[in-house]
CSV table of C-alpha atoms in Angstrom, one decimal:
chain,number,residue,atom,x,y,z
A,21,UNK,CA,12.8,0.7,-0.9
A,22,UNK,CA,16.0,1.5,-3.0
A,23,UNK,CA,18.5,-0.2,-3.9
A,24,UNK,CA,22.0,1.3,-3.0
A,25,UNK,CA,24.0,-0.3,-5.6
A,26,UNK,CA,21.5,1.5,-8.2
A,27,UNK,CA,22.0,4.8,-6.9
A,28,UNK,CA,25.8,4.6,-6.9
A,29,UNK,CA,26.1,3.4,-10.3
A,30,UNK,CA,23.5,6.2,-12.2
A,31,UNK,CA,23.0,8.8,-9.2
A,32,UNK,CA,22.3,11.5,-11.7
A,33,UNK,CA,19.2,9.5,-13.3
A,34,UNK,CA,18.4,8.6,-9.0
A,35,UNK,CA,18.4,12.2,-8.5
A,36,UNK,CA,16.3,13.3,-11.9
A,37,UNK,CA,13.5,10.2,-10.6
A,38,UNK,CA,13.3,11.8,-7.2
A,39,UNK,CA,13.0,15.7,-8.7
A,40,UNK,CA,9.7,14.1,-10.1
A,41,UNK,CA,8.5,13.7,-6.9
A,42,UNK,CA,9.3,17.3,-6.2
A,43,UNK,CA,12.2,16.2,-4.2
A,44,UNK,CA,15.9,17.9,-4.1
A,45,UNK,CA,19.1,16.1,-5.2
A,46,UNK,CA,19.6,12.7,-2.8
A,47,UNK,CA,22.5,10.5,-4.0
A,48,UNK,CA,25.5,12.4,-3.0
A,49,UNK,CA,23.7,12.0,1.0
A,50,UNK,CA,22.7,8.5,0.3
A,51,UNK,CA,26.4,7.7,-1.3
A,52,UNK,CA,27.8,9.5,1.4
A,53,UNK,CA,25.9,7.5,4.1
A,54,UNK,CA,27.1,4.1,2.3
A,55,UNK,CA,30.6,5.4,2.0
A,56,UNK,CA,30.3,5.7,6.0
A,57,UNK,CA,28.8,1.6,6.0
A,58,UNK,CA,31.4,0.6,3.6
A,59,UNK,CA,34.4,2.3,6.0
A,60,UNK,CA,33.0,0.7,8.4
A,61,UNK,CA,33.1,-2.7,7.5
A,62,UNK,CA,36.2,-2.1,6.1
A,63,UNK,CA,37.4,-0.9,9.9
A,64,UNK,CA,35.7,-4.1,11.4
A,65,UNK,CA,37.0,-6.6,8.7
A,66,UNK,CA,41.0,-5.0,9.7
A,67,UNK,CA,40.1,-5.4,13.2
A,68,UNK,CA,38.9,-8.8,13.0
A,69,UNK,CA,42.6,-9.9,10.8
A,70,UNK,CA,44.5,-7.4,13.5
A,71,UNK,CA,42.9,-9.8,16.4
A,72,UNK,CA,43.4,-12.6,14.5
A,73,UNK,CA,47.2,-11.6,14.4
A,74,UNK,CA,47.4,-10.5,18.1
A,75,UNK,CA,46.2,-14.4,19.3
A,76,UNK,CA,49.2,-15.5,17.1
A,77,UNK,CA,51.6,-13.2,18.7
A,78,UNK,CA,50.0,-14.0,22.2
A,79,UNK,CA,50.8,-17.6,21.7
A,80,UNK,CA,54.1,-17.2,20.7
A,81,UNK,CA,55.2,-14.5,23.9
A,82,UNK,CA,53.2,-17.2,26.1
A,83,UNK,CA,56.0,-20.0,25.1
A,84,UNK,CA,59.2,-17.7,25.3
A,85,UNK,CA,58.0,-16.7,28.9
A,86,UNK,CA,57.4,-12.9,28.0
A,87,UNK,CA,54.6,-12.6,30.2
A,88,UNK,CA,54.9,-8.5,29.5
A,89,UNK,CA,54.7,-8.9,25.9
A,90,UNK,CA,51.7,-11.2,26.5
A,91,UNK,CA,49.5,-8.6,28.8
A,92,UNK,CA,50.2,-5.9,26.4
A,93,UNK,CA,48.7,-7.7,23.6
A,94,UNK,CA,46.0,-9.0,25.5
A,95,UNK,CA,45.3,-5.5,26.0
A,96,UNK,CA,45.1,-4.7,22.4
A,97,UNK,CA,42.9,-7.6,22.0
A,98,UNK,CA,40.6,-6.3,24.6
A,99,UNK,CA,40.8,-2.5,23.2
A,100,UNK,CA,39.4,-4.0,19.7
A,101,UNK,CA,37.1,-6.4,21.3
A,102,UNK,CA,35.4,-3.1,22.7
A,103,UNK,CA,35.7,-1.2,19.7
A,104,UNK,CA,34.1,-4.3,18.0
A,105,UNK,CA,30.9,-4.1,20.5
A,106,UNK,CA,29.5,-0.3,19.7
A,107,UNK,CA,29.0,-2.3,16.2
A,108,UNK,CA,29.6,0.2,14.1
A,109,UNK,CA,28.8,-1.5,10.7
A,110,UNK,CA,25.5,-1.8,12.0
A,111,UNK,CA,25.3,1.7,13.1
A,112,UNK,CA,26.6,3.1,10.0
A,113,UNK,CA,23.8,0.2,8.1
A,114,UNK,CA,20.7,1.7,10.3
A,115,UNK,CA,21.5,4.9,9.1
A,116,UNK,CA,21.6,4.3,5.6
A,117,UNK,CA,18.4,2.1,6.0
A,118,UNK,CA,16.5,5.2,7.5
A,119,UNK,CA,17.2,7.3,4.5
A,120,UNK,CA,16.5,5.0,2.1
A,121,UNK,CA,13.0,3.9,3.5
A,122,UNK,CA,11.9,7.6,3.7
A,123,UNK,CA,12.1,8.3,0.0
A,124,UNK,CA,9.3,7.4,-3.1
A,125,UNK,CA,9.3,4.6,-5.8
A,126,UNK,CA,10.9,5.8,-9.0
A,127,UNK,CA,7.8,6.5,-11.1
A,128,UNK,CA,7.7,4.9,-14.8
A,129,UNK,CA,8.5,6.8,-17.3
A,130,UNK,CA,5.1,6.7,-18.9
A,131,UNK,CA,3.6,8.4,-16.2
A,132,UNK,CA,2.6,12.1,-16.5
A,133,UNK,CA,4.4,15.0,-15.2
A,134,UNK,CA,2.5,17.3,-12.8
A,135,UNK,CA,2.3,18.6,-9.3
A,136,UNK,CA,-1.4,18.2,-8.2
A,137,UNK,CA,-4.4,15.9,-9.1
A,138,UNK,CA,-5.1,18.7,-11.8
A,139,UNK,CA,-2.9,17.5,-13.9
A,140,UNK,CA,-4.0,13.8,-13.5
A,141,UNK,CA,-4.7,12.5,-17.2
A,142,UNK,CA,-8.6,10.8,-18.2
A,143,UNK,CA,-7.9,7.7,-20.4
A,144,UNK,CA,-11.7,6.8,-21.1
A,145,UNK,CA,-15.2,7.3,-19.6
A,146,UNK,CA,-17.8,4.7,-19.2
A,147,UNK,CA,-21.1,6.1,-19.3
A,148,UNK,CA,-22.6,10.0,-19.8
A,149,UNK,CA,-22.5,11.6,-16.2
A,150,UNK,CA,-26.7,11.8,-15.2
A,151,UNK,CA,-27.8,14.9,-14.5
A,152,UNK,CA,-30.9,14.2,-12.3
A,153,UNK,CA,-33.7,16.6,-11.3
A,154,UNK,CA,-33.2,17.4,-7.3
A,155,UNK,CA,-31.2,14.7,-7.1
A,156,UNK,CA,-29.8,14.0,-3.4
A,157,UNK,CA,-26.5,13.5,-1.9
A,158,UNK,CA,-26.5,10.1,0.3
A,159,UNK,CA,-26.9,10.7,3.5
A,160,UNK,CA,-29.9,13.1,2.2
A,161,UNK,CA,-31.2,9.9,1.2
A,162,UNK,CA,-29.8,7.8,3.9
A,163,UNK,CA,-31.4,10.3,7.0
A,164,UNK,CA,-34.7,10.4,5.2
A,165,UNK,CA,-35.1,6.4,5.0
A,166,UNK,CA,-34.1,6.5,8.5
A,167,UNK,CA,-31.5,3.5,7.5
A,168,UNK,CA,-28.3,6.0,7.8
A,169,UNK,CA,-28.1,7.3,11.3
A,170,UNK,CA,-24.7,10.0,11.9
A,171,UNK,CA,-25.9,11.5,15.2
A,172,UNK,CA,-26.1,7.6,17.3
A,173,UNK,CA,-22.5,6.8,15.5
A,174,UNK,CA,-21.1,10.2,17.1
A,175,UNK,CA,-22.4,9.3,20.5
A,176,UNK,CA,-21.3,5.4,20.2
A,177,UNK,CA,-17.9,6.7,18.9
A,178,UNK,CA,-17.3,10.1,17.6
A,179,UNK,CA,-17.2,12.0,14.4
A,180,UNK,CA,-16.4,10.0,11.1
A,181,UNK,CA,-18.2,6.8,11.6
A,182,UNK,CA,-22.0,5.9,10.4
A,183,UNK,CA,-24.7,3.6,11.9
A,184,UNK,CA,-26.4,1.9,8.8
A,185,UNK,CA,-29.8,-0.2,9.4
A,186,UNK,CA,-32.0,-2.3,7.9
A,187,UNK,CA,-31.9,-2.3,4.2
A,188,UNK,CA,-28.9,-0.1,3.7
A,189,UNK,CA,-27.0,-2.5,6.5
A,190,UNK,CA,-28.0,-5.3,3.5
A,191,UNK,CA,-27.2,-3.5,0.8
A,192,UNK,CA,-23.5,-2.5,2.3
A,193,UNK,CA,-23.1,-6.5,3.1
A,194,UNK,CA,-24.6,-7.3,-0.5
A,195,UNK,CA,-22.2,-4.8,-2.3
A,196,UNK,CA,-19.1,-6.4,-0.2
A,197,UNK,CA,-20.2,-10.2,-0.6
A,198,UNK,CA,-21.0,-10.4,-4.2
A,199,UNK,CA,-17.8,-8.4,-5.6
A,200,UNK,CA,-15.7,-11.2,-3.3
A,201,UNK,CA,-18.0,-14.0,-5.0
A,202,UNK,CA,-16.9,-12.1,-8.7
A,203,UNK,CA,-13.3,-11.7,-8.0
A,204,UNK,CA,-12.8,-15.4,-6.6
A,205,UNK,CA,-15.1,-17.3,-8.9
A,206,UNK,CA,-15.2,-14.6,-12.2
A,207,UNK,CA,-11.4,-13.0,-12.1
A,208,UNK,CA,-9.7,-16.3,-10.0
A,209,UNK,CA,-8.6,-14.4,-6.9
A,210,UNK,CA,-8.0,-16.9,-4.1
A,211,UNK,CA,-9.8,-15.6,-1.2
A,212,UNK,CA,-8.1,-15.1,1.9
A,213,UNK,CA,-9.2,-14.0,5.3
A,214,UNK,CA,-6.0,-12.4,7.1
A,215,UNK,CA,-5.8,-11.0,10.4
A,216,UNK,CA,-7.1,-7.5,10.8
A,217,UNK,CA,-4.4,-6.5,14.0
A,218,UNK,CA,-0.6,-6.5,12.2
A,219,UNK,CA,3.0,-5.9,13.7
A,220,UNK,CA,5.4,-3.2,12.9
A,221,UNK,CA,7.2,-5.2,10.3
A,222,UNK,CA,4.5,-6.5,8.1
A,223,UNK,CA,3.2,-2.3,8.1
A,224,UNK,CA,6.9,-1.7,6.9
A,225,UNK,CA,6.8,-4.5,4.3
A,226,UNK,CA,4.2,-2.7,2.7
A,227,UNK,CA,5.8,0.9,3.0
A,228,UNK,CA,2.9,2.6,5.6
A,229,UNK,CA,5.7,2.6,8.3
A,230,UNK,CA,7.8,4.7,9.0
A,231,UNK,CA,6.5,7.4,7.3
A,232,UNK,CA,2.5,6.8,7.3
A,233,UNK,CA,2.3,6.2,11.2
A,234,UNK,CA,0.2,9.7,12.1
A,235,UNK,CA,-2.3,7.3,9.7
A,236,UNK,CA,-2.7,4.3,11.4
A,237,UNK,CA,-4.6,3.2,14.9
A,238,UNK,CA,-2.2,1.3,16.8
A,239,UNK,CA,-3.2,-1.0,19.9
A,240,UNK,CA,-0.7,-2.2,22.1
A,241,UNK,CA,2.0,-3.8,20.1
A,242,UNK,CA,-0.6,-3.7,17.5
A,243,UNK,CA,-1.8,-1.7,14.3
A,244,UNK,CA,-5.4,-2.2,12.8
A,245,UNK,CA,-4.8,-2.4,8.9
A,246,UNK,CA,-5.5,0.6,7.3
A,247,UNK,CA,-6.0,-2.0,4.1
A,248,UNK,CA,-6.1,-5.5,3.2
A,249,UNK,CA,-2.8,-4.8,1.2
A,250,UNK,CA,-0.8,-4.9,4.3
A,251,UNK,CA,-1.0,-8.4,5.6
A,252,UNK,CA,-2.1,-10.3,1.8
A,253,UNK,CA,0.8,-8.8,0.3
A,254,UNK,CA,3.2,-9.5,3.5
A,255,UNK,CA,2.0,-13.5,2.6
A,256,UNK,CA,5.2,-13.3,0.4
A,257,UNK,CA,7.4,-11.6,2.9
A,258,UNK,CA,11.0,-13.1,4.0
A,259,UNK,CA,9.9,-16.2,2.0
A,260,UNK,CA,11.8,-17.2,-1.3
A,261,UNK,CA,9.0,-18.4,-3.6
A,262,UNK,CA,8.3,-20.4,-6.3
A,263,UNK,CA,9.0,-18.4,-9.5
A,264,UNK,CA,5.0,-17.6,-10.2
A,265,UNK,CA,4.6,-18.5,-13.6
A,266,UNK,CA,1.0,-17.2,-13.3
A,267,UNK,CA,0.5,-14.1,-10.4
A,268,UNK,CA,-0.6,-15.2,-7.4
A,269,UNK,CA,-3.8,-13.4,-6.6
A,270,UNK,CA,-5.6,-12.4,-3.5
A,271,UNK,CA,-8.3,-10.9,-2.3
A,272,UNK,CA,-10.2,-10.0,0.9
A,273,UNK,CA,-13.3,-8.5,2.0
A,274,UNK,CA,-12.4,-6.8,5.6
A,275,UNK,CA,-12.9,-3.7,7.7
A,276,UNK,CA,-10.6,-1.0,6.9
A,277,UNK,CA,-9.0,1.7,10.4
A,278,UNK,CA,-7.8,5.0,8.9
A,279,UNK,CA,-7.4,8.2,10.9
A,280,UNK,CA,-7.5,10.4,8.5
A,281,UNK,CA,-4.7,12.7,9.5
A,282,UNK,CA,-4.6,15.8,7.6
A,283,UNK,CA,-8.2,15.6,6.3
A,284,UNK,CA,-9.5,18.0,8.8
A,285,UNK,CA,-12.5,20.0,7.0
A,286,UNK,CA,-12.8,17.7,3.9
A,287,UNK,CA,-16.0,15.6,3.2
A,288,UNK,CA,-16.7,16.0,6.8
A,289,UNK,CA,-20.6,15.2,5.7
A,290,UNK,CA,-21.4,11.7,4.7
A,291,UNK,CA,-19.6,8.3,4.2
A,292,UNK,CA,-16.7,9.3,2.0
A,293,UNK,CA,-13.9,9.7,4.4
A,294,UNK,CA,-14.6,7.5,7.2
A,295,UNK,CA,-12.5,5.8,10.4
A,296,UNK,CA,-13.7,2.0,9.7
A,297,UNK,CA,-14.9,1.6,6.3
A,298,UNK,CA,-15.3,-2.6,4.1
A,299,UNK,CA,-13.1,-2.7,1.2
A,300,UNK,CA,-12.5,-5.6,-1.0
A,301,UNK,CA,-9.2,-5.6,-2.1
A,302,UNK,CA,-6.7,-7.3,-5.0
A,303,UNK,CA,-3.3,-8.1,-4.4
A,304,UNK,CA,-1.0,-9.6,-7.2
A,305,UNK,CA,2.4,-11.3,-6.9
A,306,UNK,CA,4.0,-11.1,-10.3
A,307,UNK,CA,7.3,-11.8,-12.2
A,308,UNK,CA,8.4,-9.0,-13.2
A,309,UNK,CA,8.1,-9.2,-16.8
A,310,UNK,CA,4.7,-9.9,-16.2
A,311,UNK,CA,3.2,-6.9,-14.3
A,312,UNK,CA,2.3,-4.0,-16.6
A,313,UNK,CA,-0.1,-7.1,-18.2
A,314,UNK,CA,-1.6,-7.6,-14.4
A,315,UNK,CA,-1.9,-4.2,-13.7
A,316,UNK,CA,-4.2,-3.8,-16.9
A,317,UNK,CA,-6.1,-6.8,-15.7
A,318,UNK,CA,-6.2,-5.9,-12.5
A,319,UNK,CA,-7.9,-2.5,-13.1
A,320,UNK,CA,-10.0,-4.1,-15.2
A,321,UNK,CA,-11.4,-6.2,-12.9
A,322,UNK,CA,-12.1,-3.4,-10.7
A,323,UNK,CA,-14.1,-1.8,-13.9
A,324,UNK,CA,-15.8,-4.8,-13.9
A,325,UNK,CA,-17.4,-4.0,-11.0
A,326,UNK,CA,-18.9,-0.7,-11.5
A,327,UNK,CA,-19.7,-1.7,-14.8
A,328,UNK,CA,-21.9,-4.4,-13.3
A,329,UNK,CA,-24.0,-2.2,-10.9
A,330,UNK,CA,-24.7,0.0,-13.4
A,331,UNK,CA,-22.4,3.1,-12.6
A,332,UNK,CA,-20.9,5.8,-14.6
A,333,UNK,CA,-17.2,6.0,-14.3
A,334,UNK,CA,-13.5,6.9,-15.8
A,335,UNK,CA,-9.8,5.8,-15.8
A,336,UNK,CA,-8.0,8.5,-14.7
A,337,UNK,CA,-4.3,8.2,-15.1
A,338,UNK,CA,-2.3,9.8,-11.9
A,339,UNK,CA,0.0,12.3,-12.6
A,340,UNK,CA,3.8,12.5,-10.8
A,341,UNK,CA,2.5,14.3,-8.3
A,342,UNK,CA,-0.2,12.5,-7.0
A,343,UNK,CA,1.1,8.8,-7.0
A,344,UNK,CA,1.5,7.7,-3.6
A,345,UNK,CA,4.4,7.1,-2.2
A,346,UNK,CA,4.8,3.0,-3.1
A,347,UNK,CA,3.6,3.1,-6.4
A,348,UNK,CA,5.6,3.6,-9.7
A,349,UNK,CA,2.0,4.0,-11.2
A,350,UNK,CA,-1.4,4.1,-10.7
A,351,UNK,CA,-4.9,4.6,-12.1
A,352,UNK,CA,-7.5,5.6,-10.5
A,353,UNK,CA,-10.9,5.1,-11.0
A,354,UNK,CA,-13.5,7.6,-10.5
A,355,UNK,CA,-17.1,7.2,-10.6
A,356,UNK,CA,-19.7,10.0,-11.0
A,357,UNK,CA,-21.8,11.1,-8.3
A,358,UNK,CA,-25.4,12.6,-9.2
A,359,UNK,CA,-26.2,14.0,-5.7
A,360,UNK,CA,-22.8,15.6,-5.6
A,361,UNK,CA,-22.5,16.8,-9.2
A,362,UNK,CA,-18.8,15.4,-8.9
A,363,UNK,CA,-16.6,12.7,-9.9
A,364,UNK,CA,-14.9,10.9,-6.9
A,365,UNK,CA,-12.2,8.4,-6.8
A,366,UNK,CA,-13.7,5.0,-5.6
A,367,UNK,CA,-10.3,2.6,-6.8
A,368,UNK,CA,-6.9,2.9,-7.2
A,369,UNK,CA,-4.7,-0.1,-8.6
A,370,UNK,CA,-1.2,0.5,-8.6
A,371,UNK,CA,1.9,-1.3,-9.7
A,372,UNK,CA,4.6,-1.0,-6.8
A,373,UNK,CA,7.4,-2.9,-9.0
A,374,UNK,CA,10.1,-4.3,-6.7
A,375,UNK,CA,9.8,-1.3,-4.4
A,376,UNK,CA,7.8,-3.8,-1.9
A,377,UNK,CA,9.5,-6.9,-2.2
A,378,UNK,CA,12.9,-5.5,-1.5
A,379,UNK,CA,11.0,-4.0,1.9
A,380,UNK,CA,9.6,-7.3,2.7
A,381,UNK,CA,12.7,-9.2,1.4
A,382,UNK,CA,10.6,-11.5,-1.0
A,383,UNK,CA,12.0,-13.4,-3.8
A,384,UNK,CA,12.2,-16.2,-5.9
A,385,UNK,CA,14.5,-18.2,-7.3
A,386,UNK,CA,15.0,-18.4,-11.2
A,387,UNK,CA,18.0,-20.6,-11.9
A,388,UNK,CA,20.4,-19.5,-9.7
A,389,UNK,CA,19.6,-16.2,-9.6
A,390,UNK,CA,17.4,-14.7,-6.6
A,391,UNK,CA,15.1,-12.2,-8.4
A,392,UNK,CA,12.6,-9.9,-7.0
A,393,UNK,CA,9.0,-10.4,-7.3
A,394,UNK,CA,6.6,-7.4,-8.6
A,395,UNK,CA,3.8,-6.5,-6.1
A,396,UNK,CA,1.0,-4.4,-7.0
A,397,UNK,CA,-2.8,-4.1,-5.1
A,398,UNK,CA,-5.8,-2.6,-6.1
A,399,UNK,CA,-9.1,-1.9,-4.9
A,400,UNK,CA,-12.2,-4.0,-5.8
A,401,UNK,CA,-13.8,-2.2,-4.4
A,402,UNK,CA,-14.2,0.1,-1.4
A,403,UNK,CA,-18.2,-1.2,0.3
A,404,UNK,CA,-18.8,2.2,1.3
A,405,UNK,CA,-18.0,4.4,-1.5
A,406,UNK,CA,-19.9,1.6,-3.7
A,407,UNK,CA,-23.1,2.2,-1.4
A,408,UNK,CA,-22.5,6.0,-2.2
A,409,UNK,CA,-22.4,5.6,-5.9
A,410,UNK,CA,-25.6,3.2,-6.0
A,411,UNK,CA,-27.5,5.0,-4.1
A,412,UNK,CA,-26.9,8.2,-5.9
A,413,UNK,CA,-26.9,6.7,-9.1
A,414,UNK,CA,-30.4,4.7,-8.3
A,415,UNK,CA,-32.0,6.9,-6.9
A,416,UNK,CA,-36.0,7.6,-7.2
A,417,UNK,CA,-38.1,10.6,-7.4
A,418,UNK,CA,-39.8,9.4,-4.2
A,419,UNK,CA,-36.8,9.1,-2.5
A,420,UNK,CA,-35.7,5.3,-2.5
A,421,UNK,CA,-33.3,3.1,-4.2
A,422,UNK,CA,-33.3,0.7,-6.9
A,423,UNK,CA,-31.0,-2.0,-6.4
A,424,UNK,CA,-28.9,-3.3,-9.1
A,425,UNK,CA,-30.0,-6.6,-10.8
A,426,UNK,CA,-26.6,-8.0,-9.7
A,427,UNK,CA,-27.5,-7.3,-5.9
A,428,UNK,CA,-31.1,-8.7,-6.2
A,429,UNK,CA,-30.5,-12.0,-5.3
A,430,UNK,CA,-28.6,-11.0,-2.0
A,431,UNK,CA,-31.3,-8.5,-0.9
A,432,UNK,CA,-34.1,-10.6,-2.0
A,433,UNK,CA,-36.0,-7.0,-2.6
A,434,UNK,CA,-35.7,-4.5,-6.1
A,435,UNK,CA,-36.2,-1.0,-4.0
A,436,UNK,CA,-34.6,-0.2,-0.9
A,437,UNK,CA,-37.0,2.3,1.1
A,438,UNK,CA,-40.0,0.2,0.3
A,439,UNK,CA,-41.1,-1.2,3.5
A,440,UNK,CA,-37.4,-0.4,5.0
């Protein structure tokens, strides 16, 4: 969220950062709003000194026997104790609050202009893209192992969920376990294993409410994360910290809820846009001098992974109009698909800034200064589109999979379809 005071003292450079998110002018309705808070306060402040005055006055009519005098002042107390009660400074403070928390991260200045992912900027490939004879898109491969089952997920639950079974249900709990193991013991992540039901306020820490609700599943009094990032960033939230020399780091390994609102139509075959998907995620707390360093490390660690299991894949820097709504930037990575012929995003680590911690009201203290820390998250990466990629990436003319050498040891078998 934004910080008020920054918008009233450069609104014009508030207003250029916001036309970069294809938004019209906002500081002259956001100074307007604070104007309202300030009057306000201002109104409640003279009240309070009026009252303050009236006891006085009360006392004194009291002593000289004016009994008149005193009623009519007590009157006047009682008109500005009502006044006092609609609470109007917190009124005129809600409203503020709800335009603020609707509106984007200011995006660094490094990051390029453009309205769609078409202008989205490739920094480097790893790898040649394969181009393999009849190759199959994975849930070909899946249906004809038998180990990928669409139809029984529909009955148990409806459309965008999967059934996966013997050797591909390994593989998916291979994938997710070792990238943990190489973020905790290989990058120095501390593992963490957070509750997958979170409240209203730890959702808004992390900016998915109020504007992202259409996105969520909610149960009761209850949301299912739609990522990891919501409660391992929230571990900061409303605490003042110890200044973190180095980040703290996180990561988790947990089922992901998402309903997909708005993705009616797309990627409606397969695993690539599911309900409940695994995702390992990375979470860094940083000062903020020290978090464009942790978001290079960060993505590299995600790299590092795909790398490792023997995928092709680029850094794709996102353009203006494609950063999401918390980030100031982000890279995505993208790795190439064989059966699809197509490059699809399967990370995104982004640097969020202060826009976060100001939500979540986490700080720490340097000196006697209160300073915001920098938050960023990225994934490590998500289970499913990493079973995607490995499977269409190691795939066999006879229609099974070989498994990476870094998954060997947790499936205890080189091909999957070989005795499924």
């Amino acid at each position: 969220m934004h910080d008020i005071r920054a918008v009233r003292a450069d609104a014009a450079a508030f207003d250029a950062a916001m036309a970069r998110r294809g938004l019209a002018p906002q500081s002259a309705t956001l100074i307007a709003l604070d104007e309202a808070r300030r009057e306000a306060i201002r109104g409640t402040e003279a009240a309070q000194s009026r009252r303050n005055e009236l006891s006085r006055e009360i006392g004194a009519a009291m002593k000289r026997g004016d009994k008149d005098e005193a009623e009519r002042l007590k009157a006047e107390v009682a008109a500005i104790q009502a006044a006092a009660a609609s609470d109007l400074p917190g009124q005129r403070e809600r409203e503020l609050t709800a335009a603020l928390e609707v509106l984007p991260n200011i995006l660094d200045a490094e990051v390029p202009e453009g309205r769609d992912e078409t202008a989205n900027v490739v920094l480097h490939t790893h790898g040649t893209p394969a181009e393999l004879p009849d190759a199959k898109q994975h849930f070909e491969l899946g249906e004809a192992l038998g180990l990928m089952d669409f139809t029984a997920a529909t009955r148990l639950s409806g459309s965008r969920f999967v059934v996966l079974k013997g050797q591909l249900a390994r593989l998916e709990r291979a994938l997710g376990q070792w990238m943990l193991g190489l973020h905790v013991d290989t990058h120095g992540y501390m593992e963490v294993a957070p509750p997958l039901l979170v409240n209203a306020t730890t959702l808004y820490g992390t900016n998915q409410l109020p504007k992202f609700e259409e996105d969520l599943f909610k149960t009761g009094d209850h949301y299912l994360i739609p990522t990891a990032e919501v409660p391992l960033t929230n571990l900061v939230a409303d605490q003042v910290i110890a200044e973190p020399v180095e980040p703290l780091r996180y990561t988790a390994l947990t089922p992901c809820f998402r309903s997909e609102a708005g993705s009616a139509g797309r990627d409606t075959r397969g695993m690539l846009r599911q309900h409940q998907f695994s995702k390992v995620e990375m979470v860094s707390i940083t000062r903020p001098e020290d978090s464009d360093a942790e978001h290079e490390r960060m993505t590299r660690c995600a790299e590092a992974v795909l790398t490792a299991l023997g995928l092709t894949w680029r850094r794709v820097f996102l353009c203006a109009g494609d950063t999401g709504f918390g980030a100031a930037r982000t890279y995505d990575l993208e790795v190439w698909l064989p059966g699809q012929k197509a490059w699809r995003e399967i990370s995104s680590c982004s640097n969020c800034r202060d826009f976060q911690a100001r939500r979540m009201k986490a700080r720490f203290k340097r000196g006697k200064e209160m300073v915001l820390p920098h938050t960023l998250n990225g994934s490590g990466v998500a289970v499913g589109r990493a079973l995607i990629a490995v499977m269409e990436t190691h795939q066999q003319p006879d229609g099974t999979i070989l498994v990476p050498e870094v998954l060997r040891p947790w499936m205890g078998v080189a091909v999957v379809g070989c005795g499924a």
